[in-house]
Amino acid sequence: MPYRITAGNWTAKTRGLWVAAIGFGAVSNLLVLTGPIFMLQVYDRVLTGRSTATLFVLFALVAFLYAMMAGVDTARAQVLSRVGGRARHELEQRVFDAALRARLRDPPDPRASLAMQDLDMVQRVLGSSVAQSLLDLPWTAAFLVLLYFVHPLLGWLAVAGGVTLALMAVSGHLQQRRQLSDARYKGSAADHLQAAIEHEGGDRVAALTPDVFDRWRQYRHEALSALLRTSDRSVRSTSLARTFRLFLQSASLALGAWLVLNNQLSPGLMVGASILLGRALAPVEQLAAHWGTLHVAFTGWRRLDAFLRATGAPIEPTLGEVGGSLNVRGLIVVPQGRREAVLRLNGFAVPPGTALGVIGSGGAGKSLFARVLAGSVPPSAGTLRLGEVPLARVPSKRIGYLPQRFTLLPGTLAEAISRHDPDATPEKVEAAARLAGVHSAILALPDGYRTSTEPEAAHLPGGMMQRIGLARAYYNDPALVILDEPSANLDADGISAFNAAVRALKARGAVVVVTALRPTSVAECDDLLVIDNGVQTGFGPREIILREMVRNHMAVVSTGSGRGG
């Protein structure tokens, strides 16, 4: 189901914050008239009437109104900051989930690496003065109309000045866009080259040559030069916009003085109109100075919107207990951008309390099938169910998964085993570790289960790391346990503990799926699924499937021997 970022996705509380920000902006912009009205009263009442009492009263009222303006502006800035924070809070989980799913596609969606950065940029702009300037733009039009009513010439001067500032902003942005594009391109080329050099591999030493290093420095130098040119243009545009606005205020004052000399305007309105013009064009100047930032945020918002619509909303997990047979029907996996399927399974059912072994040659599609079951690769077609519940809606806590390449997230060993479950108890963690046969080895560490996963985990033996991964898959009695090449790095004792764990999981009623190259990994499996080149070629009881495979192998050998004779 497509997902689109709209105001309707925000909660009523967020919309309430927007209403508050707009309301505070309206009060703040009305209070801007304090200065011009005060000037008008001073020139037209105080000076002509020579009343000190009137001056004191007016000044006290002005001081109160300016204090109120400061409070209102502060409140509006705080509200907009919370609008940005709440928008980020409400979207970041969905963005994080979409980015994870997009990276698992084949090929990965390149927008996934930018999604969280785009969200952060939108949040920063919503909480900045740029957002306030955008909210003030309607009041700019209102002030221009007010200036026109003061005198048409003042109104037209303000309109001409506003249009000029807008044109300066657009011109500055067009000039900076090319430099920014060059800077991003060269910076990306330098980062790509650096990542290739730092990548572990046989070419790493060969890459450390003066020529490669000079190429990297050239990319970095060109990117820096483009950034400096962009910065120079930005500073120049900002300075010109500010200077031009100040010039317009002086021009307004000069025009007002000419109108006063011709008895078409009062001295109070002359000064007030100059102040009002400066305030009317302030948002335009602010947007002109930060046009690049606003453009980046808007581009990020549109890219984020398109990215979330492309990935769709995550499927909500079902509530209540989940369990039963694993049913697979007509499973087809077609990578994005390709036409042919890389995995085709006709279908089968695995009852609860049963272990399924998935066998086949290297690259046959066993690990891909495990990833489909674990939810990291979406199927293109077919049905996957656990009991009566679609597998995509089974809560992640009810699925245990050991990938072929196992890594530990930052934290402690206890947190790694419990998958950072906030409700984890030492008893649950220890039970999973005992089932994996790693409890004694963890207690032998200086900090036991509190051992940090980094950097200490880098020095743990491979067999112990594999058992910790198995403990994580066993944690909290999952209904479906998926183990991809679980016997890798295990010695004889580890394999014995693994087989005992599979028996215990079956006794609890779990469905266990084991992918394997080694026969010892499927010793406790009841059924076998044979995959050859991504296609299901066999399924049935373990003894029957193994007997048929041996018979087929002998037939091939006999045929080969007969031809040789």
Coordinates of C-alpha atoms in Angstrom, one line a residue:
M1 CA 0.0 0.0 0.0
P2 CA 1.6 3.3 -1.0
Y3 CA 2.4 5.9 1.7
R4 CA 2.4 9.6 1.1
I5 CA 3.6 12.4 3.4
T6 CA 0.7 14.7 3.9
A7 CA -0.7 16.9 6.7
G8 CA -3.2 14.1 7.3
N9 CA -0.4 11.8 8.5
W10 CA 0.4 14.2 11.3
T11 CA -1.4 13.9 14.6
A12 CA -4.0 16.4 15.9
K13 CA -1.4 17.7 18.3
T14 CA 1.0 18.5 15.5
R15 CA -1.7 20.3 13.6
G16 CA -2.5 22.2 16.8
L17 CA 1.1 23.3 16.9
W18 CA 0.8 24.7 13.4
V19 CA -2.3 26.6 14.3
A20 CA -0.5 28.0 17.4
A21 CA 2.5 29.0 15.2
I22 CA 0.3 30.8 12.7
G23 CA -1.6 32.5 15.5
F24 CA 1.5 33.7 17.2
G25 CA 2.8 34.9 13.8
A26 CA -0.4 36.9 13.3
V27 CA 0.0 38.6 16.7
S28 CA 3.7 39.3 16.1
N29 CA 3.0 40.9 12.7
L30 CA 0.2 43.0 14.1
L31 CA 2.6 44.2 16.9
V32 CA 5.0 45.3 14.2
L33 CA 2.7 48.2 13.7
T34 CA 3.7 49.4 17.1
G35 CA 6.7 51.4 15.8
P36 CA 5.0 53.1 12.9
I37 CA 1.9 54.0 15.0
F38 CA 4.2 55.3 17.8
M39 CA 6.1 57.5 15.3
L40 CA 2.8 58.8 13.9
Q41 CA 1.5 59.7 17.4
V42 CA 4.8 61.4 18.4
Y43 CA 4.9 63.6 15.3
D44 CA 1.2 64.3 15.1
R45 CA 0.2 64.5 18.8
V46 CA 3.1 64.9 21.1
L47 CA 5.1 67.4 19.2
T48 CA 2.2 69.4 18.0
G49 CA 0.5 69.4 21.5
R50 CA 3.7 69.5 23.4
S51 CA 2.3 67.1 26.0
T52 CA 4.8 65.3 28.2
A53 CA 2.1 63.2 29.9
T54 CA 1.0 61.9 26.5
L55 CA 4.6 61.0 25.6
F56 CA 5.1 59.1 28.8
V57 CA 1.8 57.2 28.4
L58 CA 2.6 56.3 24.8
F59 CA 6.1 55.2 25.6
A60 CA 4.9 53.0 28.5
L61 CA 2.4 51.4 26.1
V62 CA 5.0 50.9 23.5
A63 CA 7.4 49.3 26.0
F64 CA 4.6 46.9 27.0
L65 CA 3.8 46.0 23.4
Y66 CA 7.5 45.4 22.5
A67 CA 7.9 43.2 25.5
M68 CA 4.8 41.3 24.4
M69 CA 6.3 41.0 20.9
A70 CA 9.5 39.5 22.3
G71 CA 7.4 36.9 24.2
V72 CA 5.2 36.1 21.2
D73 CA 8.3 35.7 18.9
T74 CA 10.0 33.5 21.4
A75 CA 6.9 31.4 21.7
R76 CA 6.5 31.1 18.0
A77 CA 10.1 30.0 17.5
Q78 CA 9.7 27.4 20.3
V79 CA 6.5 26.1 18.7
L80 CA 8.1 25.8 15.3
S81 CA 11.0 23.9 16.8
R82 CA 8.5 21.5 18.3
V83 CA 6.7 21.2 15.0
G84 CA 9.9 20.1 13.4
G85 CA 10.7 17.8 16.3
R86 CA 7.3 16.2 16.3
A87 CA 7.3 15.7 12.5
R88 CA 10.7 14.0 12.8
H89 CA 9.4 11.9 15.7
E90 CA 6.3 10.7 13.9
L91 CA 8.1 9.9 10.6
E92 CA 11.5 8.6 11.7
Q93 CA 10.4 5.1 12.6
R94 CA 8.6 4.7 9.2
V95 CA 11.6 6.2 7.4
F96 CA 14.0 3.9 9.2
D97 CA 11.9 0.8 8.4
A98 CA 11.5 1.9 4.8
A99 CA 15.3 2.4 4.5
L100 CA 16.0 -1.0 5.9
R101 CA 13.6 -2.7 3.5
A102 CA 14.9 -0.6 0.5
R103 CA 18.5 -1.6 1.3
L104 CA 17.5 -5.3 1.1
R105 CA 16.2 -5.0 -2.4
D106 CA 18.2 -6.2 -5.4
P107 CA 19.5 -3.7 -6.4
P108 CA 19.2 -1.5 -3.2
D109 CA 17.3 1.8 -3.5
P110 CA 20.0 4.6 -3.5
R111 CA 17.5 6.9 -1.8
A112 CA 17.7 4.7 1.4
S113 CA 21.0 6.2 2.4
L114 CA 19.6 9.8 2.1
A115 CA 16.2 9.2 3.7
M116 CA 17.2 9.9 7.3
Q117 CA 19.4 12.9 6.2
D118 CA 16.4 14.3 4.3
L119 CA 14.2 14.0 7.4
D120 CA 16.8 15.7 9.6
M121 CA 17.2 18.6 7.1
V122 CA 13.4 19.1 7.1
Q123 CA 13.3 19.1 10.9
R124 CA 16.1 21.7 11.1
V125 CA 14.4 24.0 8.5
L126 CA 11.0 23.7 10.3
G127 CA 12.7 24.9 13.5
S128 CA 14.7 27.7 11.9
S129 CA 14.1 31.3 11.1
V130 CA 13.4 30.3 7.5
A131 CA 10.1 28.7 8.5
Q132 CA 9.2 31.9 10.3
S133 CA 9.9 33.9 7.2
L134 CA 7.7 31.6 5.2
L135 CA 4.8 32.1 7.6
D136 CA 5.4 35.9 7.5
L137 CA 5.1 36.1 3.7
P138 CA 1.3 36.6 3.6
W139 CA 1.8 39.5 6.0
T140 CA 4.3 41.0 3.6
A141 CA 1.5 41.3 1.1
A142 CA -0.7 42.9 3.7
F143 CA 1.9 45.5 4.6
L144 CA 2.4 46.3 1.0
V145 CA -1.3 47.0 0.6
L146 CA -1.1 49.1 3.8
L147 CA 1.8 51.1 2.3
Y148 CA -0.2 51.6 -0.9
F149 CA -3.1 53.1 1.2
V150 CA -0.6 55.4 3.0
H151 CA 0.5 56.6 -0.5
P152 CA 0.5 54.8 -3.8
L153 CA 4.0 55.8 -4.6
L154 CA 5.3 54.2 -1.4
G155 CA 3.3 51.0 -2.2
W156 CA 4.8 50.8 -5.7
L157 CA 8.3 51.4 -4.3
A158 CA 7.8 48.5 -1.9
V159 CA 6.5 46.2 -4.6
A160 CA 9.4 47.0 -6.9
G161 CA 11.8 46.4 -4.1
G162 CA 10.2 43.1 -3.2
V163 CA 10.3 41.9 -6.8
T164 CA 13.9 42.9 -7.1
L165 CA 14.9 41.0 -3.9
A166 CA 13.0 37.9 -5.2
L167 CA 14.8 38.1 -8.6
M168 CA 18.2 38.4 -6.7
A169 CA 17.3 35.3 -4.7
V170 CA 16.4 33.2 -7.8
S171 CA 19.5 34.5 -9.7
G172 CA 21.8 33.6 -6.8
H173 CA 20.3 30.2 -6.5
L174 CA 20.7 29.4 -10.2
Q175 CA 24.4 30.5 -10.0
Q176 CA 25.0 28.4 -6.9
R177 CA 23.2 25.2 -8.1
R178 CA 25.9 24.3 -10.6
Q179 CA 28.7 24.8 -8.1
L180 CA 26.8 22.7 -5.5
S181 CA 26.3 19.9 -8.1
D182 CA 30.0 19.9 -9.0
A183 CA 30.9 19.8 -5.3
R184 CA 28.6 16.9 -4.6
Y185 CA 29.9 15.0 -7.7
K186 CA 33.5 15.4 -6.8
G187 CA 33.0 14.8 -3.1
S188 CA 31.1 11.6 -4.0
A189 CA 33.9 10.5 -6.3
A190 CA 36.5 11.0 -3.5
D191 CA 34.4 9.1 -1.0
H192 CA 33.8 6.3 -3.4
L193 CA 37.6 6.0 -4.1
Q194 CA 38.4 6.2 -0.3
A195 CA 35.8 3.5 0.4
A196 CA 37.4 1.3 -2.2
I197 CA 40.8 1.8 -0.8
E198 CA 39.7 1.1 2.8
H199 CA 37.7 -2.0 1.8
E200 CA 39.4 -5.2 3.0
G201 CA 40.7 -7.1 0.0
G202 CA 43.7 -8.1 -2.0
D203 CA 43.8 -4.8 -3.9
R204 CA 44.1 -2.7 -0.8
V205 CA 47.9 -2.6 -0.8
A206 CA 48.0 -2.1 -4.6
A207 CA 45.7 0.9 -4.2
L208 CA 48.1 2.6 -1.8
T209 CA 50.2 4.2 -4.5
P210 CA 51.1 7.9 -5.0
D211 CA 49.0 8.0 -8.2
V212 CA 45.8 6.8 -6.5
F213 CA 46.5 9.2 -3.6
D214 CA 46.9 12.1 -6.0
R215 CA 43.7 11.2 -7.7
W216 CA 41.9 11.2 -4.3
R217 CA 43.4 14.6 -3.4
Q218 CA 42.4 16.0 -6.8
Y219 CA 38.8 15.0 -6.3
R220 CA 38.8 16.5 -2.8
H221 CA 40.5 19.7 -4.0
E222 CA 37.9 20.2 -6.8
A223 CA 35.1 19.6 -4.4
L224 CA 36.5 22.1 -1.9
S225 CA 37.0 24.7 -4.7
A226 CA 33.4 24.3 -5.8
L227 CA 32.2 24.6 -2.2
L228 CA 34.2 27.8 -1.7
R229 CA 32.8 29.3 -4.9
T230 CA 29.3 28.4 -3.7
S231 CA 30.1 30.0 -0.3
D232 CA 31.4 33.2 -2.0
R233 CA 28.2 33.5 -4.1
S234 CA 26.0 32.9 -1.1
V235 CA 27.8 35.5 1.0
R236 CA 27.6 38.0 -1.9
S237 CA 23.9 37.3 -2.4
T238 CA 23.2 37.7 1.3
S239 CA 25.1 41.0 1.5
L240 CA 23.5 42.4 -1.6
A241 CA 20.0 41.5 -0.3
R242 CA 20.6 43.1 3.1
T243 CA 22.2 46.2 1.6
F244 CA 19.4 46.6 -0.9
R245 CA 16.7 46.4 1.8
L246 CA 18.4 49.0 3.8
F247 CA 18.7 51.2 0.7
L248 CA 15.0 50.7 0.1
Q249 CA 14.3 52.0 3.6
S250 CA 16.3 55.1 2.9
A251 CA 14.6 55.5 -0.5
S252 CA 11.3 55.2 1.2
L253 CA 12.3 57.9 3.7
A254 CA 13.5 60.1 0.9
L255 CA 10.3 59.6 -1.0
G256 CA 8.2 60.2 2.1
A257 CA 10.2 63.4 2.8
W258 CA 9.4 64.6 -0.8
L259 CA 5.7 63.8 -0.2
V260 CA 5.8 65.8 3.1
L261 CA 7.4 68.8 1.3
N262 CA 4.5 68.6 -1.2
N263 CA 1.9 68.4 1.6
Q264 CA 0.9 64.9 0.6
L265 CA 2.0 63.1 3.7
S266 CA 2.5 63.9 7.4
P267 CA 6.0 63.6 9.0
G268 CA 4.8 60.7 11.3
L269 CA 3.6 58.7 8.3
M270 CA 6.9 59.4 6.6
V271 CA 8.9 57.7 9.3
G272 CA 6.3 55.0 10.0
A273 CA 6.2 54.1 6.3
S274 CA 10.0 53.6 6.2
I275 CA 9.9 51.3 9.2
L276 CA 6.9 49.4 7.8
L277 CA 8.6 48.9 4.5
G278 CA 11.7 47.5 6.2
R279 CA 9.5 45.0 8.1
A280 CA 7.5 44.1 5.1
L281 CA 10.6 43.1 3.1
A282 CA 12.4 41.4 5.9
P283 CA 10.9 38.0 5.2
V284 CA 11.8 38.3 1.5
E285 CA 15.4 39.3 2.4
Q286 CA 15.6 36.3 4.8
L287 CA 14.4 33.9 2.2
A288 CA 16.7 35.4 -0.4
A289 CA 19.6 34.9 2.0
H290 CA 18.6 31.2 2.8
W291 CA 17.2 30.2 -0.6
G292 CA 19.7 27.4 -1.0
T293 CA 18.8 25.9 2.4
L294 CA 15.1 26.1 1.6
H295 CA 15.7 24.5 -1.8
V296 CA 17.7 21.7 -0.3
A297 CA 15.0 21.1 2.4
F298 CA 12.2 21.2 -0.2
T299 CA 14.1 18.8 -2.5
G300 CA 14.7 16.5 0.4
W301 CA 11.0 16.6 1.4
R302 CA 9.9 15.6 -2.1
R303 CA 12.6 12.9 -2.4
L304 CA 11.5 11.5 1.0
D305 CA 7.8 11.6 0.0
A306 CA 8.6 9.7 -3.2
F307 CA 10.8 7.2 -1.4
L308 CA 8.1 6.4 1.2
R309 CA 5.5 6.0 -1.5
A310 CA 7.8 3.7 -3.5
T311 CA 8.5 1.5 -0.5
G312 CA 5.0 1.5 1.0
A313 CA 3.9 1.3 4.5
P314 CA 5.1 -1.5 6.7
I315 CA 2.6 -4.4 7.3
E316 CA 1.2 -4.2 10.8
P317 CA 1.9 -7.3 12.9
T318 CA -1.0 -9.4 14.1
L319 CA -2.0 -9.4 17.8
G320 CA -2.4 -12.4 20.0
E321 CA -0.6 -15.8 19.9
V322 CA 0.9 -17.0 16.7
G323 CA 1.8 -20.6 15.8
G324 CA 1.0 -23.6 13.7
S325 CA 2.2 -25.1 10.5
L326 CA 4.5 -23.2 8.1
N327 CA 2.8 -23.2 4.7
V328 CA 4.5 -22.2 1.5
R329 CA 2.6 -22.1 -1.8
G330 CA 3.8 -20.9 -5.2
L331 CA 6.7 -18.8 -3.9
I332 CA 8.4 -16.7 -6.5
V333 CA 11.2 -14.1 -5.9
V334 CA 12.1 -11.8 -8.8
P335 CA 14.8 -9.1 -7.9
Q336 CA 14.0 -5.5 -8.7
G337 CA 15.1 -4.6 -12.2
R338 CA 15.2 -8.2 -13.4
R339 CA 12.6 -10.2 -15.3
E340 CA 13.6 -13.8 -14.4
A341 CA 12.9 -15.4 -11.0
V342 CA 15.8 -16.4 -8.9
L343 CA 13.7 -18.6 -6.6
R344 CA 10.7 -20.8 -7.4
L345 CA 9.1 -23.1 -4.8
N346 CA 6.0 -25.1 -5.6
G347 CA 5.0 -25.4 -2.0
F348 CA 5.0 -27.6 1.1
A349 CA 3.8 -27.6 4.7
V350 CA 5.9 -28.0 7.9
P351 CA 3.8 -29.0 10.9
P352 CA 4.6 -27.5 14.4
G353 CA 7.2 -29.5 16.2
T354 CA 9.0 -30.4 13.0
A355 CA 12.4 -29.4 11.6
L356 CA 12.9 -28.8 7.9
G357 CA 16.3 -29.1 6.3
V358 CA 16.9 -27.1 3.2
I359 CA 19.7 -28.6 1.1
G360 CA 21.4 -27.9 -2.2
S361 CA 24.6 -26.9 -3.7
G362 CA 26.3 -23.5 -3.0
G363 CA 24.4 -20.7 -4.6
A364 CA 21.2 -22.8 -5.1
G365 CA 19.1 -20.3 -3.2
K366 CA 19.0 -21.7 0.3
S367 CA 20.1 -18.5 2.0
L368 CA 17.7 -16.5 -0.1
F369 CA 14.8 -18.7 1.0
A370 CA 15.9 -18.2 4.6
R371 CA 15.9 -14.4 4.1
V372 CA 12.4 -14.6 2.6
L373 CA 11.1 -16.4 5.6
A374 CA 12.8 -14.0 8.0
G375 CA 11.1 -11.1 6.2
S376 CA 14.3 -9.4 4.9
V377 CA 13.4 -10.1 1.2
P378 CA 9.8 -9.6 0.0
P379 CA 8.4 -12.3 -2.2
S380 CA 7.2 -11.3 -5.6
A381 CA 4.4 -13.9 -5.6
G382 CA 3.1 -16.7 -3.5
T383 CA 1.7 -17.4 0.0
L384 CA 3.7 -17.7 3.2
R385 CA 1.7 -18.4 6.4
L386 CA 2.4 -19.5 9.9
G387 CA -0.8 -21.2 11.0
E388 CA -3.6 -18.9 9.9
V389 CA -1.5 -15.7 9.9
P390 CA 0.5 -14.4 6.9
L391 CA 4.2 -14.7 7.6
A392 CA 4.6 -10.9 7.0
R393 CA 2.2 -10.2 9.9
V394 CA 3.9 -12.5 12.4
P395 CA 5.5 -10.3 15.1
S396 CA 9.3 -10.3 14.8
K397 CA 9.6 -11.5 18.4
R398 CA 7.9 -14.7 17.4
I399 CA 10.6 -15.4 14.7
G400 CA 14.2 -16.5 15.6
Y401 CA 16.7 -16.0 12.8
L402 CA 20.4 -16.7 12.4
P403 CA 21.8 -15.2 9.2
Q404 CA 24.8 -16.7 7.5
R405 CA 26.7 -13.5 8.3
F406 CA 26.1 -12.8 11.9
T407 CA 27.1 -9.5 13.6
L408 CA 26.5 -8.1 17.1
L409 CA 24.9 -4.7 17.5
P410 CA 26.5 -2.3 20.1
G411 CA 25.6 -3.3 23.6
T412 CA 26.3 -6.2 26.0
L413 CA 26.1 -9.9 25.2
A414 CA 22.9 -10.1 27.2
E415 CA 21.4 -7.4 25.0
A416 CA 22.7 -9.1 21.9
I417 CA 21.0 -12.4 22.9
S418 CA 17.7 -10.7 23.9
R419 CA 17.7 -8.6 20.7
H420 CA 17.7 -5.5 23.0
D421 CA 14.3 -6.6 24.4
P422 CA 13.4 -4.0 27.1
D423 CA 11.4 -6.7 28.9
A424 CA 14.3 -9.2 28.9
T425 CA 15.0 -11.0 32.1
P426 CA 18.3 -12.7 33.1
E427 CA 16.4 -16.0 33.3
K428 CA 15.3 -15.8 29.6
V429 CA 18.7 -14.8 28.4
E430 CA 20.4 -17.6 30.3
A431 CA 17.9 -20.1 29.1
A432 CA 18.7 -19.2 25.5
A433 CA 22.4 -19.3 26.1
R434 CA 22.1 -22.7 27.8
L435 CA 20.1 -24.0 24.9
A436 CA 22.9 -22.8 22.5
G437 CA 25.6 -24.3 24.8
V438 CA 27.3 -21.0 25.3
H439 CA 26.3 -20.2 28.9
S440 CA 29.6 -21.5 30.5
A441 CA 31.7 -19.8 27.9
I442 CA 30.0 -16.4 28.7
L443 CA 30.4 -16.8 32.4
A444 CA 34.1 -17.5 31.9
L445 CA 34.5 -13.9 30.5
P446 CA 35.6 -11.3 33.0
D447 CA 32.3 -9.4 32.7
G448 CA 30.1 -12.3 31.9
Y449 CA 26.8 -11.4 30.2
R450 CA 27.7 -7.7 30.7
T451 CA 30.6 -8.1 28.3
S452 CA 30.5 -5.3 25.7
T453 CA 30.0 -6.4 22.1
E454 CA 32.6 -3.9 20.9
P455 CA 35.5 -4.1 20.7
E456 CA 35.7 -7.2 22.9
A457 CA 33.5 -9.2 20.6
A458 CA 36.1 -8.9 17.8
H459 CA 38.4 -11.1 19.9
L460 CA 35.8 -13.8 20.7
P461 CA 36.4 -17.2 19.0
G462 CA 34.3 -17.9 15.9
G463 CA 32.6 -20.9 17.5
M464 CA 31.5 -18.8 20.5
M465 CA 30.2 -16.0 18.2
Q466 CA 28.2 -18.6 16.3
R467 CA 26.7 -20.0 19.5
I468 CA 25.8 -16.5 20.6
G469 CA 24.0 -16.0 17.3
L470 CA 22.1 -19.3 17.9
A471 CA 21.2 -18.1 21.4
R472 CA 19.7 -15.0 19.9
A473 CA 17.6 -17.1 17.5
Y474 CA 16.4 -19.3 20.4
Y475 CA 15.5 -16.4 22.7
N476 CA 12.0 -16.1 24.1
D477 CA 10.7 -19.4 22.6
P478 CA 9.9 -18.3 19.0
A479 CA 7.3 -20.1 17.0
L480 CA 9.5 -20.2 13.9
V481 CA 13.3 -20.6 14.0
I482 CA 15.3 -20.0 10.8
L483 CA 18.9 -21.1 10.9
D484 CA 21.1 -20.3 7.9
E485 CA 24.2 -22.6 7.9
P486 CA 24.1 -22.9 11.7
S487 CA 27.0 -25.5 11.9
A488 CA 29.5 -23.0 10.5
N489 CA 32.5 -22.5 12.9
L490 CA 31.1 -25.2 15.3
D491 CA 33.2 -28.0 16.6
A492 CA 32.0 -31.5 17.6
D493 CA 30.7 -30.2 20.9
G494 CA 29.0 -27.3 19.3
I495 CA 27.2 -29.5 16.7
S496 CA 26.1 -31.9 19.5
A497 CA 24.6 -28.9 21.4
F498 CA 23.0 -27.6 18.2
N499 CA 21.3 -31.0 17.6
A500 CA 20.1 -31.1 21.2
A501 CA 18.7 -27.6 20.8
V502 CA 16.8 -28.6 17.6
R503 CA 15.2 -31.5 19.6
A504 CA 14.2 -29.1 22.4
L505 CA 12.7 -26.6 20.0
K506 CA 10.7 -29.3 18.3
A507 CA 9.5 -30.5 21.7
R508 CA 8.2 -27.0 22.4
G509 CA 6.1 -27.1 19.2
A510 CA 8.3 -24.7 17.1
V511 CA 8.9 -25.0 13.4
V512 CA 12.6 -25.1 12.7
V513 CA 14.1 -24.4 9.3
V514 CA 17.8 -25.2 8.8
T515 CA 19.8 -24.5 5.6
A516 CA 22.8 -26.7 5.3
L517 CA 25.7 -27.9 3.2
R518 CA 27.0 -30.3 6.0
P519 CA 25.0 -33.5 6.7
T520 CA 25.5 -33.0 10.4
S521 CA 23.2 -29.9 10.3
V522 CA 20.2 -31.9 9.2
A523 CA 20.6 -34.8 11.5
E524 CA 17.6 -33.8 13.5
C525 CA 15.5 -32.6 10.6
D526 CA 12.3 -34.6 9.8
D527 CA 11.8 -33.3 6.3
L528 CA 14.1 -32.1 3.6
L529 CA 13.6 -29.5 0.9
V530 CA 15.9 -29.7 -2.1
I531 CA 16.7 -26.6 -4.1
D532 CA 18.7 -26.7 -7.3
N533 CA 19.4 -23.4 -9.1
G534 CA 16.6 -21.6 -7.3
V535 CA 14.0 -24.3 -8.1
Q536 CA 12.4 -26.8 -5.8
T537 CA 13.3 -30.3 -7.0
G538 CA 12.3 -32.3 -4.0
F539 CA 10.5 -32.4 -0.7
G540 CA 9.7 -35.2 1.7
P541 CA 10.9 -37.2 4.7
R542 CA 14.6 -37.0 5.3
E543 CA 15.4 -40.7 4.8
I544 CA 13.4 -40.9 1.6
I545 CA 15.0 -37.7 0.1
L546 CA 18.5 -38.8 1.1
R547 CA 17.9 -42.3 -0.4
E548 CA 16.7 -40.8 -3.7
M549 CA 19.7 -38.5 -3.8
V550 CA 22.1 -41.4 -3.2
R551 CA 20.3 -43.5 -5.9
N552 CA 20.5 -40.6 -8.4
H553 CA 24.1 -40.1 -7.7
M554 CA 24.9 -43.8 -8.1
A555 CA 22.9 -43.8 -11.4
V556 CA 25.0 -40.9 -12.7
V557 CA 28.2 -42.6 -11.7
S558 CA 27.2 -45.9 -13.3
T559 CA 26.2 -44.1 -16.5
G560 CA 29.6 -42.3 -16.5
S561 CA 31.4 -45.6 -15.9
G562 CA 29.5 -47.3 -18.7
R563 CA 30.4 -44.6 -21.2
G564 CA 34.0 -44.7 -20.1
G565 CA 34.0 -48.5 -20.7

